[in-house]
Amino acid sequence: MAIPMSGRLRHAVIWVVVAILTSVVVILFGLWIRGSDAIRGAELTVLQAFDAGHTPLGDAIALTINLGFGPYGAIVVTLVAAAVMSFVARSWWDGVRTIVLIGVPWGVVEIVKHIVQRPRPDSTQLLDRLVPDPESYSYPSGHTAFATALGLAVVIVLLDHHARRATVVTALAVAVFLALLTAWSRMYLGVHQPTDVTASLVLIPVLAFAVRAVWPRSESSLPAHAHRPA
């Protein structure tokens, strides 16, 4: 006999299924474009346009993002974000949720990256390379994935704590700006193709809300001692 699912469980299952399907589509698309010379050529033209438009301010912004949202910088930023959200929500559990909301989607993108194994853009076709050729694969963009996951983690925690609408809207606007700025910076530096950053911008929101649907939202799901009183 089938056991009826509660509304919350059904909601979680739907989000997990959507996340899996979206991941599969992103993987299949990545495998397709990996072997397409036409797409590679078109995207190289875009990167060459970015390459020709370098400015001192653009260089400084892109290099700061490259360092701050790289593998080591991202760990520090994640811990800082977790500490801030734990303080804002007055609960250590929300610090843990912040880490999970950032880490799980980011980790899935790294798995997709190793499945698709798309090479980085051809640096010999770019004149003004500001960073060495990364050793990892190109699709999807890890920096863009992290920036998107970071912003959404903050928005989700605020949303679940019924923060003021103006606060949530402001956080969402900052999250969108941060994600788009990071995507721009990766193409500006010539280390990612447009489809690399687009894949992260599409996949991460779905994964983040799937994690939200699965992961407990408050200490009410935990023993009473898990909540830190105000």
Short mmCIF file of C-alpha atoms in Angstrom, two decimals:
data_model
loop_
_atom_site.label_atom_id
_atom_site.label_comp_id
_atom_site.label_asym_id
_atom_site.label_seq_id
_atom_site.Cartn_x
_atom_site.Cartn_y
_atom_site.Cartn_z
CA MET A 1 0.00 0.00 0.00
CA ALA A 2 1.36 3.42 -0.94
CA ILE A 3 2.03 5.78 1.93
CA PRO A 4 0.56 9.23 1.26
CA MET A 5 3.10 12.02 1.30
CA SER A 6 2.67 15.13 3.36
CA GLY A 7 2.49 18.46 1.55
CA ARG A 8 6.03 19.36 2.62
CA LEU A 9 7.45 16.04 1.47
CA ARG A 10 5.64 16.28 -1.85
CA HIS A 11 7.02 19.80 -2.31
CA ALA A 12 10.54 18.55 -1.59
CA VAL A 13 10.22 15.64 -4.00
CA ILE A 14 9.00 17.92 -6.79
CA TRP A 15 11.94 20.28 -6.31
CA VAL A 16 14.44 17.40 -6.25
CA VAL A 17 13.00 15.98 -9.48
CA VAL A 18 13.13 19.42 -11.12
CA ALA A 19 16.73 19.86 -9.96
CA ILE A 20 17.74 16.46 -11.35
CA LEU A 21 16.04 17.11 -14.69
CA THR A 22 17.61 20.57 -14.95
CA SER A 23 21.04 19.13 -14.16
CA VAL A 24 20.60 16.48 -16.86
CA VAL A 25 19.58 19.10 -19.42
CA VAL A 26 22.58 21.28 -18.51
CA ILE A 27 24.89 18.28 -18.82
CA LEU A 28 23.48 17.23 -22.20
CA PHE A 29 23.71 20.80 -23.47
CA GLY A 30 27.30 21.00 -22.27
CA LEU A 31 28.24 17.77 -24.02
CA TRP A 32 26.66 19.08 -27.21
CA ILE A 33 28.39 22.46 -27.25
CA ARG A 34 31.71 20.89 -26.28
CA GLY A 35 31.91 19.35 -29.73
CA SER A 36 30.50 22.30 -31.68
CA ASP A 37 33.10 24.29 -33.61
CA ALA A 38 30.45 26.82 -34.64
CA ILE A 39 29.53 27.64 -31.04
CA ARG A 40 33.18 27.73 -30.02
CA GLY A 41 33.94 30.21 -32.78
CA ALA A 42 30.96 32.43 -31.95
CA GLU A 43 31.84 32.51 -28.28
CA LEU A 44 35.48 33.28 -29.04
CA THR A 45 34.29 36.35 -30.95
CA VAL A 46 32.45 37.51 -27.82
CA LEU A 47 35.52 36.97 -25.65
CA GLN A 48 37.71 38.87 -28.09
CA ALA A 49 35.31 41.81 -27.81
CA PHE A 50 35.71 41.73 -24.03
CA ASP A 51 39.47 41.38 -24.47
CA ALA A 52 39.60 44.54 -26.56
CA GLY A 53 37.68 46.55 -23.97
CA HIS A 54 39.88 46.17 -20.91
CA THR A 55 40.15 49.15 -18.56
CA PRO A 56 42.03 49.63 -15.26
CA LEU A 57 38.74 49.65 -13.31
CA GLY A 58 37.45 46.57 -15.12
CA ASP A 59 40.75 44.80 -14.49
CA ALA A 60 40.60 45.58 -10.77
CA ILE A 61 37.00 44.38 -10.40
CA ALA A 62 37.52 41.17 -12.39
CA LEU A 63 40.76 40.28 -10.59
CA THR A 64 39.19 40.90 -7.18
CA ILE A 65 36.30 38.56 -8.02
CA ASN A 66 38.74 36.02 -9.43
CA LEU A 67 40.59 35.90 -6.12
CA GLY A 68 37.68 36.34 -3.72
CA PHE A 69 35.40 33.77 -5.34
CA GLY A 70 38.12 31.27 -6.19
CA PRO A 71 38.34 27.96 -4.32
CA TYR A 72 40.12 29.33 -1.25
CA GLY A 73 38.51 32.75 -1.16
CA ALA A 74 35.07 31.19 -1.54
CA ILE A 75 35.58 29.11 1.61
CA VAL A 76 36.39 32.23 3.62
CA VAL A 77 33.45 34.15 2.12
CA THR A 78 31.11 31.22 2.89
CA LEU A 79 32.18 31.09 6.54
CA VAL A 80 31.78 34.85 6.88
CA ALA A 81 28.32 34.71 5.28
CA ALA A 82 27.33 31.87 7.61
CA ALA A 83 28.47 33.83 10.65
CA VAL A 84 26.59 36.94 9.53
CA MET A 85 23.36 35.05 8.81
CA SER A 86 23.63 33.19 12.11
CA PHE A 87 23.89 36.56 13.88
CA VAL A 88 21.07 38.13 11.87
CA ALA A 89 18.72 35.19 12.44
CA ARG A 90 19.97 34.67 16.01
CA SER A 91 20.36 30.97 15.38
CA TRP A 92 23.44 28.91 14.66
CA TRP A 93 21.22 26.64 12.56
CA ASP A 94 20.82 29.38 9.96
CA GLY A 95 24.59 29.60 9.72
CA VAL A 96 24.63 25.89 8.92
CA ARG A 97 21.79 26.35 6.40
CA THR A 98 23.75 29.14 4.71
CA ILE A 99 26.74 26.85 4.28
CA VAL A 100 24.55 24.06 2.89
CA LEU A 101 22.64 26.41 0.57
CA ILE A 102 25.95 27.60 -0.87
CA GLY A 103 27.95 24.40 -0.76
CA VAL A 104 25.53 21.85 -2.21
CA PRO A 105 24.66 23.76 -5.43
CA TRP A 106 28.29 24.77 -5.86
CA GLY A 107 29.35 21.16 -5.41
CA VAL A 108 26.82 19.91 -7.98
CA VAL A 109 28.23 22.39 -10.51
CA GLU A 110 31.71 20.98 -9.89
CA ILE A 111 30.35 17.48 -10.59
CA VAL A 112 28.75 18.69 -13.83
CA LYS A 113 32.06 20.32 -14.75
CA HIS A 114 33.88 17.00 -14.45
CA ILE A 115 31.21 15.13 -16.41
CA VAL A 116 31.21 17.54 -19.36
CA GLN A 117 34.98 18.25 -19.33
CA ARG A 118 34.77 21.24 -21.64
CA PRO A 119 38.17 22.86 -22.34
CA ARG A 120 38.83 26.47 -21.41
CA PRO A 121 38.82 29.18 -24.09
CA ASP A 122 41.89 29.26 -26.34
CA SER A 123 44.12 31.80 -24.61
CA THR A 124 46.34 32.12 -27.71
CA GLN A 125 43.43 33.92 -29.41
CA LEU A 126 43.29 36.61 -26.71
CA LEU A 127 45.78 39.43 -26.38
CA ASP A 128 45.34 40.74 -22.84
CA ARG A 129 45.29 37.77 -20.48
CA LEU A 130 45.37 38.94 -16.86
CA VAL A 131 45.39 35.51 -15.21
CA PRO A 132 47.10 32.20 -16.03
CA ASP A 133 45.08 29.52 -17.81
CA PRO A 134 43.03 27.69 -15.13
CA GLU A 135 43.72 23.98 -14.81
CA SER A 136 40.08 23.03 -14.27
CA TYR A 137 37.38 22.52 -16.89
CA SER A 138 35.28 25.37 -18.21
CA TYR A 139 31.58 24.40 -18.09
CA PRO A 140 29.76 25.53 -15.95
CA SER A 141 31.56 28.49 -14.39
CA GLY A 142 32.48 27.77 -10.78
CA HIS A 143 32.94 31.43 -9.84
CA THR A 144 29.54 32.35 -11.26
CA ALA A 145 27.98 29.36 -9.52
CA PHE A 146 29.43 30.41 -6.18
CA ALA A 147 28.36 34.04 -6.52
CA THR A 148 24.83 33.01 -7.46
CA ALA A 149 24.59 30.47 -4.63
CA LEU A 150 25.95 33.00 -2.13
CA GLY A 151 23.36 35.62 -2.99
CA LEU A 152 20.48 33.17 -3.04
CA ALA A 153 21.50 31.65 0.30
CA VAL A 154 21.18 35.05 1.94
CA VAL A 155 17.85 35.72 0.22
CA ILE A 156 16.43 32.34 1.22
CA VAL A 157 17.41 32.66 4.88
CA LEU A 158 15.91 36.15 5.03
CA LEU A 159 12.77 34.94 3.26
CA ASP A 160 12.30 32.02 5.62
CA HIS A 161 12.65 34.33 8.63
CA HIS A 162 9.93 36.60 7.25
CA ALA A 163 12.22 39.59 6.93
CA ARG A 164 10.69 42.81 5.73
CA ARG A 165 9.78 42.82 2.07
CA ALA A 166 12.10 45.75 1.40
CA THR A 167 14.98 43.83 2.98
CA VAL A 168 14.32 40.71 0.89
CA VAL A 169 13.90 42.73 -2.32
CA THR A 170 17.15 44.59 -1.64
CA ALA A 171 18.98 41.34 -0.92
CA LEU A 172 17.59 39.83 -4.12
CA ALA A 173 18.68 42.85 -6.17
CA VAL A 174 22.20 42.62 -4.71
CA ALA A 175 22.25 38.86 -5.37
CA VAL A 176 21.28 39.32 -9.02
CA PHE A 177 23.85 42.10 -9.47
CA LEU A 178 26.59 40.00 -7.86
CA ALA A 179 25.81 36.98 -10.04
CA LEU A 180 25.76 39.02 -13.26
CA LEU A 181 28.89 40.95 -12.30
CA THR A 182 30.73 37.70 -11.63
CA ALA A 183 29.53 36.23 -14.94
CA TRP A 184 30.79 39.35 -16.71
CA SER A 185 34.15 39.13 -14.94
CA ARG A 186 34.75 35.54 -16.08
CA MET A 187 34.24 36.48 -19.72
CA TYR A 188 36.19 39.71 -19.24
CA LEU A 189 39.18 37.68 -18.06
CA GLY A 190 38.76 35.27 -20.97
CA VAL A 191 38.56 32.18 -18.77
CA HIS A 192 34.94 31.26 -19.52
CA GLN A 193 32.66 31.21 -22.54
CA PRO A 194 29.19 32.82 -22.40
CA THR A 195 27.49 29.42 -22.20
CA ASP A 196 29.67 28.51 -19.20
CA VAL A 197 28.34 31.37 -17.11
CA THR A 198 24.81 30.97 -18.46
CA ALA A 199 24.75 27.34 -17.33
CA SER A 200 25.59 28.39 -13.78
CA LEU A 201 23.00 31.18 -13.80
CA VAL A 202 20.34 28.67 -14.87
CA LEU A 203 21.31 25.70 -12.73
CA ILE A 204 22.18 27.28 -9.37
CA PRO A 205 18.75 28.84 -8.58
CA VAL A 206 17.01 25.52 -9.19
CA LEU A 207 19.51 23.67 -7.00
CA ALA A 208 19.33 26.30 -4.25
CA PHE A 209 15.53 26.10 -3.99
CA ALA A 210 15.72 22.30 -4.11
CA VAL A 211 18.05 22.42 -1.11
CA ARG A 212 15.65 24.83 0.58
CA ALA A 213 12.79 22.39 0.03
CA VAL A 214 14.75 19.46 1.48
CA TRP A 215 16.78 21.04 4.27
CA PRO A 216 14.96 21.93 7.55
CA ARG A 217 14.19 25.64 7.65
CA SER A 218 14.15 26.18 11.39
CA GLU A 219 15.07 24.70 14.73
CA SER A 220 11.50 23.43 15.07
CA SER A 221 12.74 20.36 13.19
CA LEU A 222 15.56 19.90 15.70
CA PRO A 223 15.90 19.27 19.42
CA ALA A 224 14.99 22.30 21.54
CA HIS A 225 18.62 22.98 22.57
CA ALA A 226 19.55 23.74 18.93
CA HIS A 227 18.05 27.24 19.15
CA ARG A 228 20.13 30.02 20.60
CA PRO A 229 17.80 32.46 22.35
CA ALA A 230 18.03 36.17 21.64
#
